[in-house]
Short mmCIF file of C-alpha atoms and ligand atoms in Angstrom, two decimals:
data_model
loop_
_atom_site.label_atom_id
_atom_site.label_comp_id
_atom_site.label_asym_id
_atom_site.label_seq_id
_atom_site.Cartn_x
_atom_site.Cartn_y
_atom_site.Cartn_z
CA MET X 1 105.61 88.20 95.11
CA GLU X 2 104.76 85.98 97.85
CA SER X 3 102.75 82.79 96.65
CA TRP X 4 99.80 83.65 99.19
CA LEU X 5 99.00 86.72 97.09
CA THR X 6 98.17 84.28 93.97
CA THR X 7 96.24 81.80 96.20
CA SER X 8 94.91 83.06 98.85
CA PRO X 9 91.96 85.26 100.00
CA HIS X 10 93.76 88.46 101.24
CA ARG X 11 93.18 92.27 101.32
CA ARG X 12 95.16 94.94 99.63
CA TRP X 13 95.29 98.42 100.80
CA ASN X 14 94.79 101.47 98.56
CA PRO X 15 96.76 104.39 99.86
CA LEU X 16 94.96 106.75 97.63
CA ARG X 17 91.46 105.91 98.38
CA ARG X 18 92.43 105.02 102.15
CA GLU X 19 90.26 101.52 101.90
CA TRP X 20 90.84 98.00 101.45
CA THR X 21 90.18 95.91 98.37
CA LEU X 22 89.31 92.27 99.08
CA VAL X 23 91.58 89.60 96.68
CA SER X 24 90.03 86.13 96.32
CA PRO X 25 92.03 84.49 93.53
CA HIS X 26 91.10 81.11 94.29
CA ARG X 27 87.52 82.02 92.93
CA THR X 28 88.27 82.65 89.28
CA ALA X 29 87.53 78.92 88.50
CA ARG X 30 83.90 79.14 89.51
CA PRO X 31 81.34 79.00 86.52
CA TRP X 32 79.41 81.84 85.68
CA GLN X 33 75.68 81.40 85.17
CA GLY X 34 74.67 85.12 85.47
CA GLN X 35 73.71 87.91 82.86
CA MET X 36 75.19 88.18 79.39
CA GLU X 37 75.02 91.86 78.02
CA ARG X 38 74.84 93.13 74.38
CA ILE X 39 77.81 95.11 73.28
CA ALA X 40 76.92 97.56 70.68
CA ALA X 41 78.63 97.39 67.24
CA PRO X 42 81.13 100.36 66.68
CA ALA X 43 79.44 103.42 64.70
CA ALA X 44 79.73 102.43 61.19
CA VAL X 45 79.35 106.02 59.45
CA GLN X 46 81.41 108.70 59.84
CA TYR X 47 78.43 111.30 59.73
CA ASP X 48 75.30 110.60 61.51
CA PRO X 49 72.29 112.99 60.47
CA VAL X 50 70.84 112.38 63.72
CA CYS X 51 73.76 112.92 66.24
CA TYR X 52 73.74 116.04 67.84
CA LEU X 53 77.49 116.29 68.12
CA CYS X 54 78.32 115.52 64.49
CA PRO X 55 79.56 118.65 62.69
CA GLY X 56 76.36 121.02 61.45
CA ASN X 57 73.67 119.12 63.55
CA GLN X 58 70.81 120.53 65.84
CA ARG X 59 71.38 119.80 69.40
CA VAL X 60 67.93 119.19 71.74
CA GLY X 61 68.20 122.54 73.31
CA GLY X 62 68.03 124.26 69.75
CA GLN X 63 71.72 125.19 69.74
CA GLN X 64 73.66 124.14 66.26
CA THR X 65 76.92 122.05 66.71
CA PRO X 66 79.13 124.12 64.45
CA GLN X 67 81.56 122.72 61.15
CA TYR X 68 84.30 121.97 63.64
CA GLU X 69 87.49 120.40 62.35
CA ASN X 70 89.51 119.39 65.77
CA ALA X 71 88.46 118.92 69.33
CA PHE X 72 85.43 121.12 69.98
CA VAL X 73 83.85 122.18 73.36
CA PHE X 74 80.49 123.43 74.15
CA GLU X 75 78.54 123.97 77.37
CA ASN X 76 76.18 121.01 78.10
CA ASP X 77 72.53 121.85 77.27
CA PHE X 78 71.66 119.69 80.17
CA ALA X 79 73.71 120.81 82.90
CA ALA X 80 74.27 119.21 86.41
CA LEU X 81 75.48 122.44 87.57
CA ASN X 82 75.18 125.95 86.98
CA SER X 83 76.62 128.95 87.94
CA ALA X 84 73.24 130.18 89.36
CA ALA X 85 72.81 127.69 91.99
CA ALA X 86 75.11 129.47 94.51
CA ALA X 87 73.11 133.09 93.95
CA THR X 88 69.75 131.28 94.56
CA GLY X 89 70.45 128.88 97.46
CA ALA X 90 71.18 129.04 100.86
CA ALA X 91 72.83 126.77 103.12
CA THR X 92 71.07 124.97 105.62
CA ALA X 93 72.02 125.60 109.31
CA GLU X 94 75.85 124.63 109.85
CA SER X 95 74.48 123.39 113.34
CA ASP X 96 72.33 120.84 111.65
CA GLU X 97 74.42 117.52 111.69
CA LEU X 98 71.45 115.21 110.40
CA LEU X 99 70.26 117.00 107.30
CA ARG X 100 72.84 119.01 105.81
CA ALA X 101 73.11 120.79 102.58
CA VAL X 102 74.79 123.42 100.75
CA PRO X 103 74.20 125.31 97.28
CA GLU X 104 76.92 124.05 94.45
CA THR X 105 78.00 126.01 91.59
CA GLY X 106 79.82 124.91 88.58
CA VAL X 107 79.97 124.45 84.98
CA CYS X 108 79.65 121.36 82.74
CA ARG X 109 81.00 120.92 79.32
CA VAL X 110 81.12 118.63 76.47
CA LEU X 111 84.33 118.22 74.62
CA CYS X 112 83.62 116.41 71.10
CA PHE X 113 87.13 114.61 70.18
CA ASP X 114 86.66 114.58 66.58
CA PRO X 115 84.35 115.38 64.10
CA ARG X 116 84.50 111.97 62.86
CA HIS X 117 81.53 109.70 64.31
CA ASP X 118 82.60 106.52 63.77
CA LEU X 119 86.27 107.16 65.50
CA THR X 120 87.26 106.45 69.19
CA LEU X 121 90.39 107.27 71.19
CA ALA X 122 91.44 103.85 70.02
CA THR X 123 91.17 104.57 66.50
CA MET X 124 92.30 108.10 66.31
CA GLN X 125 95.51 109.28 65.19
CA PRO X 126 97.96 110.22 68.13
CA ALA X 127 98.19 113.64 66.44
CA ALA X 128 94.47 114.06 66.58
CA ILE X 129 94.55 112.90 70.39
CA ARG X 130 97.05 115.41 71.19
CA ARG X 131 94.61 118.07 70.36
CA VAL X 132 92.26 116.73 72.64
CA VAL X 133 95.15 116.67 75.43
CA ASP X 134 95.74 120.30 74.36
CA ALA X 135 91.79 121.27 74.72
CA TRP X 136 91.97 119.39 78.10
CA ALA X 137 94.80 121.78 79.38
CA ALA X 138 93.37 124.74 77.93
CA GLN X 139 89.72 123.91 79.65
CA GLU X 140 91.56 123.01 83.15
CA ALA X 141 93.59 126.23 82.90
CA GLU X 142 90.43 128.44 82.15
CA LEU X 143 87.81 127.02 84.52
CA GLY X 144 90.55 126.39 87.17
CA ALA X 145 91.53 130.02 87.03
CA ARG X 146 87.77 131.45 88.04
CA PRO X 147 87.60 132.16 91.92
CA GLU X 148 84.65 130.12 92.02
CA ILE X 149 85.90 126.73 90.84
CA ALA X 150 87.82 124.43 93.26
CA TYR X 151 88.29 121.58 91.03
CA VAL X 152 87.90 120.61 87.09
CA GLN X 153 87.06 117.06 86.63
CA ILE X 154 87.76 115.83 83.02
CA PHE X 155 86.15 112.48 82.17
CA GLU X 156 84.79 110.15 79.29
CA ASN X 157 82.34 107.53 79.59
CA ARG X 158 82.74 105.04 76.68
CA GLY X 159 80.00 102.54 75.61
CA GLU X 160 76.50 101.87 76.69
CA MET X 161 77.39 99.59 79.48
CA MET X 162 78.94 102.88 81.11
CA GLY X 163 76.08 104.83 80.01
CA ALA X 164 77.45 106.69 77.15
CA SER X 165 74.14 106.95 75.02
CA ASN X 166 75.72 108.49 71.89
CA PRO X 167 79.00 106.71 70.21
CA HIS X 168 80.31 109.94 68.86
CA PRO X 169 83.87 110.31 70.65
CA HIS X 170 83.39 112.93 73.49
CA GLY X 171 84.04 113.32 77.06
CA GLN X 172 82.84 115.95 79.44
CA ILE X 173 84.36 118.42 81.98
CA TRP X 174 82.74 119.31 85.34
CA ALA X 175 83.98 122.42 87.25
CA THR X 176 82.88 122.52 90.46
CA GLY X 177 82.93 125.01 93.36
CA SER X 178 83.84 122.35 95.98
CA LEU X 179 86.33 119.29 96.11
CA PRO X 180 84.47 115.87 94.74
CA ASN X 181 85.08 113.25 97.14
CA GLU X 182 87.73 111.22 95.07
CA PRO X 183 90.11 114.14 94.94
CA ALA X 184 89.16 115.26 98.65
CA THR X 185 90.42 111.96 99.85
CA GLU X 186 93.36 111.66 97.52
CA LEU X 187 94.43 115.35 98.50
CA LEU X 188 94.51 113.67 102.32
CA SER X 189 96.40 110.84 101.31
CA GLN X 190 99.02 112.60 99.52
CA THR X 191 99.22 115.44 102.16
CA ASP X 192 99.90 112.87 104.77
CA TYR X 193 102.46 110.75 102.55
CA LEU X 194 104.54 113.64 101.94
CA ALA X 195 104.51 115.13 105.58
CA ARG X 196 105.40 111.59 107.05
CA THR X 197 107.99 110.28 104.32
CA GLY X 198 109.06 113.40 102.73
CA ASN X 199 107.99 111.57 99.29
CA ASN X 200 105.46 112.36 96.78
CA LEU X 201 103.00 109.34 97.04
CA LEU X 202 102.42 108.57 93.37
CA LEU X 203 106.05 109.24 92.10
CA HIS X 204 107.13 106.97 95.12
CA LEU X 205 104.76 104.12 94.19
CA LEU X 206 105.85 104.59 90.41
CA GLU X 207 109.62 103.98 91.31
CA ARG X 208 108.41 100.91 93.35
CA GLU X 209 106.28 99.49 90.52
CA ARG X 210 109.12 99.96 88.01
CA ARG X 211 111.45 97.96 90.21
CA GLU X 212 108.67 95.29 90.63
CA GLY X 213 107.59 95.35 86.78
CA LYS X 214 104.69 92.94 87.10
CA ARG X 215 101.98 95.43 87.11
CA ILE X 216 103.32 97.60 84.52
CA VAL X 217 101.50 97.41 81.28
CA ALA X 218 103.35 99.91 79.02
CA GLU X 219 105.48 102.70 79.28
CA ASN X 220 106.93 105.32 76.64
CA GLU X 221 109.03 108.40 77.38
CA THR X 222 106.97 110.74 79.51
CA TRP X 223 104.03 108.38 80.73
CA VAL X 224 103.37 104.76 82.38
CA ALA X 225 100.58 102.79 82.50
CA LEU X 226 99.84 99.99 85.32
CA VAL X 227 97.22 98.18 87.19
CA PRO X 228 97.49 99.57 90.78
CA PHE X 229 98.23 96.94 93.39
CA TRP X 230 94.97 97.58 94.90
CA ALA X 231 92.62 97.76 91.97
CA VAL X 232 89.30 97.00 92.26
CA TRP X 233 87.90 96.97 88.46
CA PRO X 234 89.38 93.56 86.67
CA PHE X 235 91.15 95.77 84.23
CA GLU X 236 91.68 99.16 85.80
CA LEU X 237 94.48 101.22 84.84
CA LEU X 238 96.28 104.05 86.34
CA LEU X 239 98.17 106.32 84.03
CA LEU X 240 101.12 108.32 85.83
CA PRO X 241 103.63 110.86 83.97
CA THR X 242 107.18 109.74 84.83
CA GLN X 243 107.99 113.48 86.05
CA HIS X 244 106.26 115.50 88.90
CA VAL X 245 103.54 117.25 87.33
CA THR X 246 100.24 118.55 89.20
CA ARG X 247 97.91 119.87 86.30
CA MET X 248 97.40 119.01 82.81
CA GLN X 249 98.01 122.75 82.17
CA GLU X 250 101.71 121.94 83.08
CA LEU X 251 102.22 119.14 80.82
CA SER X 252 105.39 119.81 78.42
CA ASP X 253 104.91 119.42 75.02
CA ALA X 254 106.66 115.82 75.26
CA GLN X 255 104.50 115.02 78.21
CA ARG X 256 101.22 115.90 76.12
CA SER X 257 102.33 113.97 72.70
CA GLY X 258 103.17 110.89 75.22
CA LEU X 259 99.81 111.02 76.73
CA ALA X 260 98.35 110.95 73.57
CA ASP X 261 100.27 107.96 72.65
CA MET X 262 99.62 106.17 75.75
CA LEU X 263 95.90 106.75 75.62
CA GLN X 264 95.85 105.58 71.97
CA ARG X 265 97.79 102.30 72.92
CA VAL X 266 95.72 101.43 76.25
CA THR X 267 92.19 102.12 74.49
CA ALA X 268 93.38 99.89 71.60
CA GLY X 269 94.60 97.37 73.59
CA TYR X 270 91.54 97.36 75.57
CA ASN X 271 89.86 96.53 72.20
CA ARG X 272 91.71 93.27 71.84
CA VAL X 273 91.35 91.96 75.28
CA PHE X 274 88.09 90.31 74.40
CA GLU X 275 88.03 91.36 71.04
CA CYS X 276 85.23 93.90 71.29
CA PRO X 277 84.65 97.89 71.83
CA PHE X 278 85.84 97.96 75.46
CA PRO X 279 83.84 100.43 77.37
CA TYR X 280 85.06 101.83 80.54
CA SER X 281 84.87 105.41 82.45
CA MET X 282 88.12 107.00 82.67
CA GLY X 283 89.30 110.80 84.01
CA PHE X 284 92.08 112.79 85.08
CA HIS X 285 92.72 113.80 88.71
CA PRO X 286 94.94 117.06 88.59
CA ALA X 287 95.47 118.92 91.50
CA PRO X 288 92.54 120.87 92.99
CA ALA X 289 92.38 124.76 91.83
CA ASP X 290 91.70 125.96 95.16
CA GLY X 291 94.58 128.32 95.03
CA PRO X 292 97.62 126.83 96.62
CA PRO X 293 100.25 125.28 94.62
CA HIS X 294 99.94 121.36 95.48
CA PRO X 295 103.39 119.97 95.72
CA GLU X 296 102.05 116.89 97.43
CA TRP X 297 100.06 116.09 94.19
CA GLN X 298 100.77 114.14 91.11
CA LEU X 299 98.20 114.37 88.25
CA HIS X 300 97.17 110.83 87.05
CA ALA X 301 94.40 109.35 84.93
CA HIS X 302 92.12 106.51 86.15
CA PHE X 303 90.61 103.88 83.87
CA TYR X 304 87.43 101.95 85.25
CA PRO X 305 86.46 99.29 82.63
CA PRO X 306 83.66 97.20 83.93
CA LEU X 307 84.16 93.78 81.60
CA LEU X 308 85.47 90.86 83.51
CA ARG X 309 85.76 87.72 81.15
CA SER X 310 84.13 88.27 77.85
CA ALA X 311 82.47 90.91 75.80
CA THR X 312 79.40 90.41 77.67
CA ILE X 313 80.20 89.47 81.03
CA ARG X 314 80.69 92.73 83.50
CA LYS X 315 81.87 92.84 87.05
CA PHE X 316 78.98 94.29 89.47
CA MET X 317 79.43 96.04 92.45
CA VAL X 318 77.03 94.37 94.78
CA GLY X 319 76.48 92.50 98.04
CA PHE X 320 79.51 92.58 99.93
CA GLU X 321 81.33 95.05 97.63
CA LEU X 322 78.21 97.56 98.12
CA LEU X 323 77.68 96.71 101.83
CA GLY X 324 81.25 95.67 103.03
CA SER X 325 84.41 96.19 100.34
CA PRO X 326 85.14 96.05 96.76
CA GLN X 327 86.47 92.35 95.92
CA ARG X 328 88.13 91.12 92.74
CA ASP X 329 88.86 87.48 91.71
CA ILE X 330 91.75 87.72 89.06
CA THR X 331 94.70 89.29 90.76
CA PRO X 332 96.09 92.72 89.50
CA GLU X 333 99.03 91.00 88.53
CA THR X 334 97.02 88.45 85.95
CA ALA X 335 95.33 91.05 84.72
CA ALA X 336 98.46 93.12 83.98
CA GLU X 337 99.85 90.25 82.08
CA THR X 338 96.42 90.12 80.09
CA LEU X 339 96.84 93.69 79.51
CA ARG X 340 100.39 93.31 78.26
CA GLN X 341 99.69 90.91 75.83
CA ALA X 342 96.77 92.77 74.02
CA LEU X 343 98.83 96.22 73.76
CA ALA X 344 101.41 94.02 72.28
CA ARG X 345 99.13 92.10 69.50
CA ALA X 346 99.05 95.54 67.47
ZN1 ZN D 1 78.29 111.99 65.82
ZN1 ZN D 2 92.97 109.84 91.53
#
């Protein structure tokens, strides 16, 4: 790699989001005098009588969580979206350029990964994570097949720092009538790249990354985890299937097991970076569920962890990042090396 990429301020282009990230590798030595955050200790009990996600317990809405044994899905009792919205709302005039609103319809579900309160993806067995992958794929297929749904967003917020109020291993599934901002931009980028070059953007990137090697963190038969060249978050990761796949429901048996293995290794490795439960927001970007087959799209997952240099020092998106462009100090290549070492310390 050109040496200025490791020593001098520069910008890196994110071809997926069509924006620049500012990299300032010379700033890594600056002293930290900012806030330290408290990291919650991992849940110590297998069953918590006041946890609404533990089997058999009452939820705030009055429903009872059943005695489930594997992954368990239910409609969010306080959903940010519902199917009634479209029926009751009316769009503002299309001609109103300044104050424009349209009704949004959708479904919000919660997916408990495991009945045990004290487990996480990092400590679950790959076979149990595989059942979560199957549940994600089934949810994506079911919700995506609905005519009123255009996108199925599967995600997990892990840790209080990321706003997860309950340590019970769980994620969410939000299915929306419109295409949210991130996948909408990714659709434009991938469509444009295929039209201009004849290549799938992310598969082409994967080829390049495998040749260069320095940002690859983990690989198995069917999946690769890498720190994107343009990563914004210090230990951001992109997970890609090695073959062309547009949606989770299309994943083969081997690809599903490969994903379960990769999720376990990545989350366990994260926990070893600062020897603490590593908070993150992660989620999958499948192709839109709006009808066409989307050959330009490659299924992938993003991990966005906020920690910067210890269990309690996080990155903030403020100042220039909020008003200008995202910025980072440690280079993606350095982060990849740190992550490779953490994943190897099993
Ligand atoms: Zn629980
Ligand atoms: Zn994406």
